[in-house]
Each structure stands twice: as structure tokens, then as C-alpha cells.
Amino acid sequence: MEITIVGGGLVGSLAACIFGQKGHKVQLYESRPDPNSAAGKLLRGRSINLALSNRGRATLRRAGLEELVLSKAIPMRGRMLHGQNGSVKAVLYDPVANQVGATCQRSTPCIYSVSRRYLNELLLQEAAALPNVSVNFNCKLIDADAGKGLAKFRKKDDDSSEEETLVEKRSDLIIGADGAHSALRQTLLKRPMTNFSQKYIQHGYIELYIPATDKGEFALEKNHLHIWPRDRFMLIALPNLDGSFTVTLFMPFEIFDTLNTEEKVLTFFDGQFPDAVPLLGRKNLCHDFLTTKPSTLISISCCPMNGGKAVLVGDAAHAMVPFYGQGMNAGFEDILILEEIIPNSDLSSGAGVEKYLEQFSTARSSDAQAICELAMYNYEEMRHLVNQKSYYWRRMIDIGLNKLLGQVWTPLYTSVTFSATPYSKCIENKKWQDKVISKMYAYMTVAVGASVATYLVSRYQRESLTDLVVKWGREMLQQKL
Amino acid sequence: MEITIVGGGLVGSLAACIFGQKGHKVQLYESRPDPNSAAGKLLRGRSINLALSNRGRATLRRAGLEELVLSKAIPMRGRMLHGQNGSVKAVLYDPVANQVGATCQRSTPCIYSVSRRYLNELLLQEAAALPNVSVNFNCKLIDADAGKGLAKFRKKDDDSSEEETLVEKRSDLIIGADGAHSALRQTLLKRPMTNFSQKYIQHGYIELYIPATDKGEFALEKNHLHIWPRDRFMLIALPNLDGSFTVTLFMPFEIFDTLNTEEKVLTFFDGQFPDAVPLLGRKNLCHDFLTTKPSTLISISCCPMNGGKAVLVGDAAHAMVPFYGQGMNAGFEDILILEEIIPNSDLSSGAGVEKYLEQFSTARSSDAQAICELAMYNYEEMRHLVNQKSYYWRRMIDIGLNKLLGQVWTPLYTSVTFSATPYSKCIENKKWQDKVISKMYAYMTVAVGASVATYLVSRYQRESLTDLVVKWGREMLQQKL
């Protein structure tokens, strides 16, 4: 059938690869210029780093691109937590598989730091190389009629041109991969019974940079996601292939607003992230910090994700805050699920596509909602909970029970990041685990209480209960005095 | 200053009256034709009945229109609950002020059934009669630049024409009163940090009709809001001036879907609303039911409500489900609050309007959120809780404490409907009352327990506690045997 893909970001371009490989006739429209053109090379684009994990890898594998991408990515075996006194502590995703000295296998629970720009260009290139896929840049969606499968674009005649042509395209399926501010979604929101929410959090972020050392080496331990958790805010760093780290500071806007001079910025960083300052470089840090406006973070939920012959995927349907590292992974997983739902027999006709899109939305909406919520929750975990003792107790229990019971007891982070378990099921499991653990505590309390009672009764068997309590109280007092 | 009002519904046209009376130069744009034109007379519009209460009345009073409107409205002294066996029970809003035979004063806690069409036409007429207000029909907002105070409309040359002219209007303030599907809001949502949600509930509604009797009298007790609460759904009826009642059935769509033949409709109504069927008329009931598609119910929240020189009011900012009868009242209250925040000194220049709109949004957002939530909650109360004994216990306690303590203890419904207490404060009060009542229960339990204990101790003074319990148990057993 004929497929129109709106948006040539990560999810849209991978969708073009997957549906193109299946033999569909795919037209991809992207509002930005070709990244290889002069204008495209100037575009800075969004955050440079991505954390690729199992769900994203599964879709890349389907497109035959997993190995190529992983070969250009850096595995991260766990979190490296940086204390305020400069101390560091590694918290590995799987302490056994990731022990020091072990080689990082493709099956080892690792997440992969990969460059957004590299990955996007690769996917666009792979899509464009298919004979039945055509990629159109400088095309901005201005209207759509999902019922008719009609999409209208305004096409700039060339990168620098002000001249525009109107392009109308009718197809059997429109895939909206046009991001958090999706124009296709705007048209779907007018359909009745479409629920939608967009929520900005009161925290923003800016990107900073740790260059490679003079010897071209990594300035921090290479195979970790570095975190400086400080309760109300946090700094993170992800490795790049060239030995540098991309550093991101997440913080309430109200704190950003107060840091408006070099002196205040340095005082803040020296106090909070003393070990990071020399690596960032005081001059570059101040320059980057003071010349960058913090970016906003948005969470989007749209249900249903479909309407007529159109469907939303990725950020267009479920933009999330970046704290679970699942934005791209969830978007890629959308494509895998969509591709599995649309049967091969409809390859040519496009008949009944509405029905399959409904199935997709029914299957996917609650998971999309779930990962958006988890992402919001993980900000709390990353910047605050990891500073609490209870977090490590729970982690020890989780790891112990996981080793003992296997898949029956998969910790939340593991099931989200290293499995294909539906996100909503991951949350259900976590709730069940929480219940089991509080019951365990309750049983332990009862067991301890019963032991004490048994001892007391055996000791004071024939005395009355009131006397017993009074006597016990006296003894306690005497021991204390 | 110059004010553009988008939307000439109830809230927009009242805003035109109020700001026009203050001397501002007001341009009102409405997408529909003039209701007095041939095309306008054909338009059916939304639900015919409205329940006007204190907040709405306060704004009408400010416009000098309260008495006129009330003279064309029917006071409702309370709810009249219809049981499944045909029984009726009156639940008055204020059992003392509304006792049988009392005349309905303007100060009596009553809500007023008023015709939407009458009210809207009156307000448009009053606005248009002001020399500094002009009302433009057939003008649909297509774009706006809130920062510049710029609004663009597409104007149909006449009601039936396909010809359109582009109208651009720059002003000091744009008031968006263009309803739940507000076009002005669309332009504001693109501004960063604007949170928004739209949520449809799984229930829809259709309107039915009880005509006046052959003698031209009301077929049901006139001065009540009639409710047939049936847990999962409900029927309500509001009186009209001509002796008829407008009847609305609220119900899950899935039940609507099953009632697709005359037989099924009648079986359903005979079983659920036996006393209403003869009044509705079996033939008309079936005709109306089977030829009407149930309408949807949406709840909208938008925060902030302002952006640049533009502000959203009424449904555009906070469309709500209709179960608290506060949609119009909350919209009218927006205008009163907005008018009070914008000082008279800025009458001519429009300087600093952005600042006042921010103040308005800060003051109003949490109340808008609160009433949307209350409206959702009241559906539960109207269709289900009123069938529970606990509801009447709580009501008795509330009324008693209100008589005893006055304003210190205002029940939730009273403060929402018959006061100007900010909606969020009404919820706070309710929470405080809930706490006090559970404490009262706890104290009563303790008091009863203490009395029993005192009695027991005085009777068995010198015996040990265990013996006492054993003896007491035996006595209880003996009494029972």
C-alpha cells in the first residue's frame, strides 16, 4: 500500500526503513532541510545523546541495522554516582554480568550512548536507498484529512528559498512521527472522543561539554552513565565516541534564573559538582551556561493514537521527560508493534487499515501512558532517591530475589530497559513486588513479636497479664537505670 | 483601550457588555450568523437549559441585567428525586428558606432555569446597543499573534455566501470566549510552558422533551430540578417558561448503543423511568431517542489562561462536564474577576495589559481546575450517591452544623452554588469538614468506649484485668443463652 510518513526524525526514518523493506510505497516528508545540505549542516538540533536499550535495539534489528549502530555506540554498564565531596560509586545494571574485567557482550544488560545526529542520518540514508522509498525535505504539514488519508504540505522550493509549493498526497496510511509538537496530531485532536494532555514540568535543562583529555582519552570512566544527584537538580554525562562527554544539567527554572553571573555560576558548580568543574573547564562552563537559555521538558499523552487512516507514533503520541532514557526506545517499539499488527496480506490494497490502527492504539495507549509516568517518576529516583539508604536496601532485595527467582522477580528498571515486557505490565509487576515486600516486612514483624511473646509467656506462665506487663516495665526501667 | 472578543456566546457577549459599559472600544467576532437572521434562526445550538446561580447572577448584576434575566427564569428550590417505583422525594437547597408556601425571594438559595437562546440573544442585543461596541457575525478566527495583540478572521460576506474576506484586527487585549474547541487557545498552546488537557468522559447525552399539559400547565412540580438517579445513568428535567420541561439523559455510550429499536427503548424507559414515560409520550420519546446521536461531554483545563495580550475565559479555558450547573456561572465569574483586575486607570492606553492578564491567570487557574473536578465528582453524586443512606446522614449533619455555626460550616454544594467563595477554597473547606466529621466519629467512639470502661471498672474494681475480661465474656454469653 501507499504510506505517507510525516516527520523524518529518528522514529519516522526508521519507520520508512521498516515499511519500505516490506515493499510498501513510502513517501517521507520532513520539514527541515536535508542534513547533508549546507543549510542542514548548520542546524544544531536537539540534545546530542541518546541511550539506546533493548526495545530500540529490537526494531533496529528488524531493519537489519542493530550491529551497525551498536558498533558506533558506547556501552554503559551502570550508573556512576558522584557525591558532593567528589566520591564516586558505581551502581551496575547487572552486578554479575557487568563485573570488572568482563567483556561487554551484546546480551549483557547495558545501555548504549549513541549520537542522535549520526543515528538520524544513518536511518534517513538507509531509507532513501530503498527504491520504493522517497524522502522529501523542506515539507511542512499544514493540514490533513485522516478519514480520506489526505495530507497537505507546504514545500520550500529549496533550502534558502522563500517560494513555496503546495503538495497534496493521498495514501492508504499516514504515520505521524512529527514529534512533540506534531501538526498531524492537531488535526486528529478535532475528532470527537480524543483525549489529550500536554504538561511542562517546572524543570529545564542546558547542555554542557567535557572534552577528551589532551591525550585524547575519556576524562571520566568511559562505560558508565555519570550522575551527580543533588535532590532538587542533577547533572548527567554520557560518553561520545571521540572521548568527550555530553553533560546535561536538569534543574528548576527558578534556580537557573538566579545563576546569572560568572561568579554565581562558579560558586554553584564548585559547591555542587566540584569534581566536574575542572573537566568542564571554568571558562567554557561559564560561557556555555550564560549564553544558553534552558530548554523546556514536556510530557504528552494522546488517546486514541489513531484516527481514520492516520496514526501517531513516537513523541507525537507520547513525548516524555527524558529520565528513563526510553523516549526513542518507546518510539522505535511503536514501529515494531505497528508493523506486526498490519498483516502482510494487505500489502497492496491498504484495505481495512483503519481497523488495524485501532488495534494498534488499543494495544499501545496504556503502555504509552505508563512509560510517560515512569519517566516522570525516574527523575525523582535519579536526582533524589539514589541519595537515600532505602534505595540501596530495595535494590539489594531486588537483585537477590531476581537471582533466586529469575524472571518471576524482575526489578522495574530491568524490565523497562532490558526486556520487551509491555510498559504497563512493568508497572503492574512493580506494584505486586511492593506488596510482597511489605507483606514480608509484616511477617517478619509478626515473627519477631511472636518470639518475644513466647519467651515472656514461658517465663511468667502463671502470673496474670497485668502483673506481667507491670513487672516487665519495671525490669526495663531497672536495666536502664 | 481596544478590546477584541473572540466568540459571541454567553460569556463573550456578557464580556462585551461589561467592558463596553466601562468605555472600552470593543469588537466582538462570532463565527455563527446573527441569531436574528434567517440562517441564525435555523441553528439549533447546544442544550437549551441552563441553571443560573449566584456567581452568574453577580456578573449579570454588574451589567445591570440580573433582574431582567431572573424575571424570565424559573427558580428551582431543590432537587426532586424520582424513584424507580415512581416515588418522589424533594431535597431542598435550603430546607428552611424554601419551606412549602414561602415566596421565592431573590436572596433565597434557588437556582434559576433559563433558556440559553433567550439569554444569548439578550446579551448580544445589549452589547450591540452600546455605541462603543460592534458585533461582527460570520467571522471565524483563523490565526492570532497574542504577543502583538493581532487576530485574523475569515469573514463570510453574508450568511449564505461562499465568498470570504480576511479581516485583521490589532488591539490591546484579546478575550478568547470561543468555547471548548477554542481557536484562540490553539494559538496559545504553542507558547512554551502552557499546560493543557482535554478529556472526554465515556458518557454521552441526548435531549428529550416533556410538553406542557393540555391545560398549558407544568406536567411536573415546576420549581424543582427533577432527577431520576439510576447509579450508572440519570435523567434530569428543567422547567421552561412555556410549561414544558427540557429532559436530558446522561448515560454510558455503550448503553446508548444497545438501545437501537423502539421496543428496546420503551422497555428501558418503562423499567427505569416509569413515571416519566407518559409525560414524554411513547411516540415522541422513541422518535427523539432513535433519531438523535448522543452528544459527547468534554472537560478542558488550560494553564496559564493567558499569553501576551490574550486571555481565555469560559469554556475556552475550562470547559467542564455539566453536572454542577457551573459552566456558564464560572464563565461569567471569569469576566467579573478579569474586570476587577484590570484597573480603570488603564482605560485608554492598554499599557501593561500582559501583567494584569498574568495576575488574572494566577488568581483563576486553580479555581478553574477545581470546578472542573467538582463537576466530574457531582455526576457521581447526582446519579449514584443520592441513592445512598450515607448521603442523607451527611446532608443532615451539614445542614445542622450550618444552622448552628453559620458561614463557618457551609456545605460544599451551598458554597459552590450560592456563594462567591473561590472554587478551590470550597474544596478546601469540604476537606476540612470531612476531617472534623471523622474526628467527631472518633471522639464519639472513644467516649462510648470510655463510658463502658468506667462502668466496668467501678463494678469489678479489685479484680485483675484478665479475670475481668473473662467474667465479662461469660456474662455476655449467659445473657445470650
Coordinates of N, CA, C and O in Angstrom, one line a residue, chain A residues 181 186 189-203 253 296-298 464-466, chain B residues 181 186 189-203 253 296-298 464-466:
Chain A
H181 N 5.4 18.4 19.1 CA 4.5 19.5 18.6 C 3.8 19.1 17.3 O 3.5 20.0 16.5
Q186 N -2.6 17.7 15.7 CA -3.5 18.9 15.8 C -4.8 18.5 15.0 O -5.9 18.8 15.4
L189 N -6.8 15.8 16.9 CA -7.5 16.3 18.2 C -8.9 16.8 17.9 O -9.7 16.9 18.9
K190 N -9.2 17.2 16.7 CA -10.5 17.7 16.4 C -11.6 16.6 16.4 O -12.7 16.9 16.4
R191 N -11.1 15.4 16.2 CA -12.0 14.2 16.2 C -12.6 14.0 17.6 O -11.9 14.1 18.6
P192 N -13.9 13.7 17.7 CA -14.5 13.5 19.0 C -13.9 12.4 19.8 O -13.4 11.4 19.2
M193 N -14.0 12.5 21.1 CA -13.5 11.4 22.0 C -12.0 11.2 21.9 O -11.5 10.2 22.3
T194 N -11.3 12.3 21.5 CA -9.8 12.2 21.5 C -9.3 12.9 22.8 O -9.5 14.1 22.9
N195 N -8.8 12.1 23.7 CA -8.2 12.7 24.9 C -6.8 13.1 24.7 O -6.0 12.4 24.0
F196 N -6.4 14.2 25.3 CA -5.0 14.7 25.1 C -4.6 15.5 26.3 O -5.4 16.2 26.9
S197 N -3.3 15.4 26.6 CA -2.8 16.3 27.6 C -1.3 16.7 27.2 O -0.6 15.8 26.7
Q198 N -1.0 17.9 27.5 CA 0.5 18.3 27.4 C 0.8 19.0 28.7 O 0.1 19.9 29.2
K199 N 1.9 18.6 29.3 CA 2.3 19.1 30.6 C 3.8 19.4 30.6 O 4.6 18.6 30.3
Y200 N 4.1 20.7 30.9 CA 5.5 21.0 31.0 C 5.9 20.9 32.5 O 5.1 21.2 33.4
I201 N 7.1 20.4 32.8 CA 7.5 20.3 34.2 C 8.2 21.6 34.5 O 8.7 22.4 33.6
Q202 N 8.4 21.9 35.8 CA 8.9 23.2 36.2 C 10.5 23.1 36.2 O 11.1 24.0 36.8
H203 N 11.0 22.1 35.5 CA 12.5 22.0 35.4 C 12.9 22.1 33.9 O 12.1 21.7 33.1
F253 N 13.6 25.9 36.9 CA 13.9 27.2 36.2 C 14.2 28.3 37.2 O 15.0 29.1 36.9
T296 N 12.9 23.6 27.7 CA 11.8 23.1 28.5 C 11.6 21.5 28.3 O 12.2 21.0 27.4
L297 N 10.9 20.9 29.2 CA 10.6 19.5 29.1 C 9.1 19.2 29.2 O 8.4 19.7 30.1
I298 N 8.7 18.5 28.2 CA 7.2 18.3 28.0 C 6.8 16.9 28.1 O 7.6 16.0 27.7
S464 N -0.7 -13.2 86.2 CA -1.7 -12.5 85.4 C -1.1 -11.6 84.4 O 0.0 -11.1 84.6
L465 N -1.9 -11.2 83.4 CA -1.3 -10.4 82.3 C -0.9 -9.0 82.7 O 0.1 -8.5 82.4
T466 N -1.8 -8.4 83.6 CA -1.5 -7.1 84.1 C -0.2 -7.1 84.9 O 0.7 -6.3 84.7
Chain B
H181 N -13.8 24.3 22.0 CA -12.9 24.0 20.9 C -12.2 25.3 20.4 O -11.9 25.4 19.2
Q186 N -5.8 27.3 20.6 CA -4.8 26.6 19.7 C -3.6 27.4 19.5 O -2.5 26.9 19.5
L189 N -1.5 27.5 22.8 CA -0.9 26.3 23.2 C 0.5 26.1 22.6 O 1.3 25.3 23.1
K190 N 0.8 26.9 21.6 CA 2.2 26.8 21.0 C 3.2 27.5 21.9 O 4.4 27.3 21.7
R191 N 2.7 28.4 22.8 CA 3.7 29.1 23.7 C 4.3 28.1 24.7 O 3.5 27.2 25.2
P192 N 5.6 28.2 25.0 CA 6.2 27.2 25.9 C 5.5 27.3 27.3 O 5.0 28.3 27.7
M193 N 5.6 26.2 28.0 CA 5.2 26.1 29.4 C 3.6 26.3 29.5 O 3.1 26.7 30.6
T194 N 2.9 26.0 28.4 CA 1.4 26.0 28.5 C 0.9 24.6 28.7 O 1.1 23.8 27.8
N195 N 0.4 24.3 29.9 CA -0.2 23.0 30.1 C -1.6 23.0 29.7 O -2.4 23.9 29.8
F196 N -2.0 21.8 29.2 CA -3.4 21.7 28.6 C -3.8 20.3 28.7 O -3.0 19.3 28.5
S197 N -5.1 20.1 28.9 CA -5.6 18.7 28.8 C -7.1 18.8 28.3 O -7.8 19.7 28.7
Q198 N -7.5 17.8 27.5 CA -8.9 17.7 27.1 C -9.2 16.2 27.3 O -8.5 15.3 26.9
K199 N -10.3 16.0 28.0 CA -10.7 14.6 28.3 C -12.2 14.4 28.1 O -13.0 15.2 28.6
Y200 N -12.5 13.5 27.3 CA -13.9 13.1 27.1 C -14.3 12.1 28.1 O -13.5 11.1 28.3
I201 N -15.5 12.1 28.7 CA -15.9 11.0 29.5 C -16.6 10.0 28.7 O -17.0 10.3 27.6
Q202 N -16.8 8.8 29.2 CA -17.3 7.7 28.5 C -18.9 7.7 28.5 O -19.5 6.7 28.2
H203 N -19.4 8.9 28.9 CA -20.9 9.1 28.9 C -21.2 10.1 27.9 O -20.5 11.1 27.7
F253 N -22.0 5.5 26.7 CA -22.2 5.3 25.2 C -22.6 3.8 25.0 O -23.4 3.5 24.1
T296 N -21.2 14.3 23.0 CA -20.1 14.0 23.9 C -20.0 15.0 25.0 O -20.6 16.1 24.9
L297 N -19.3 14.7 26.0 CA -19.0 15.6 27.2 C -17.5 15.7 27.4 O -16.8 14.7 27.6
I298 N -17.0 16.9 27.4 CA -15.6 17.1 27.4 C -15.2 18.0 28.7 O -16.0 18.8 29.1
S464 N -8.5 -8.5 88.8 CA -7.4 -8.2 87.7 C -8.1 -8.1 86.4 O -9.2 -8.6 86.1
L465 N -7.3 -7.5 85.5 CA -7.9 -7.2 84.2 C -8.3 -8.4 83.4 O -9.3 -8.5 82.8
T466 N -7.4 -9.4 83.4 CA -7.7 -10.7 82.7 C -9.0 -11.3 83.2 O -9.9 -11.7 82.4

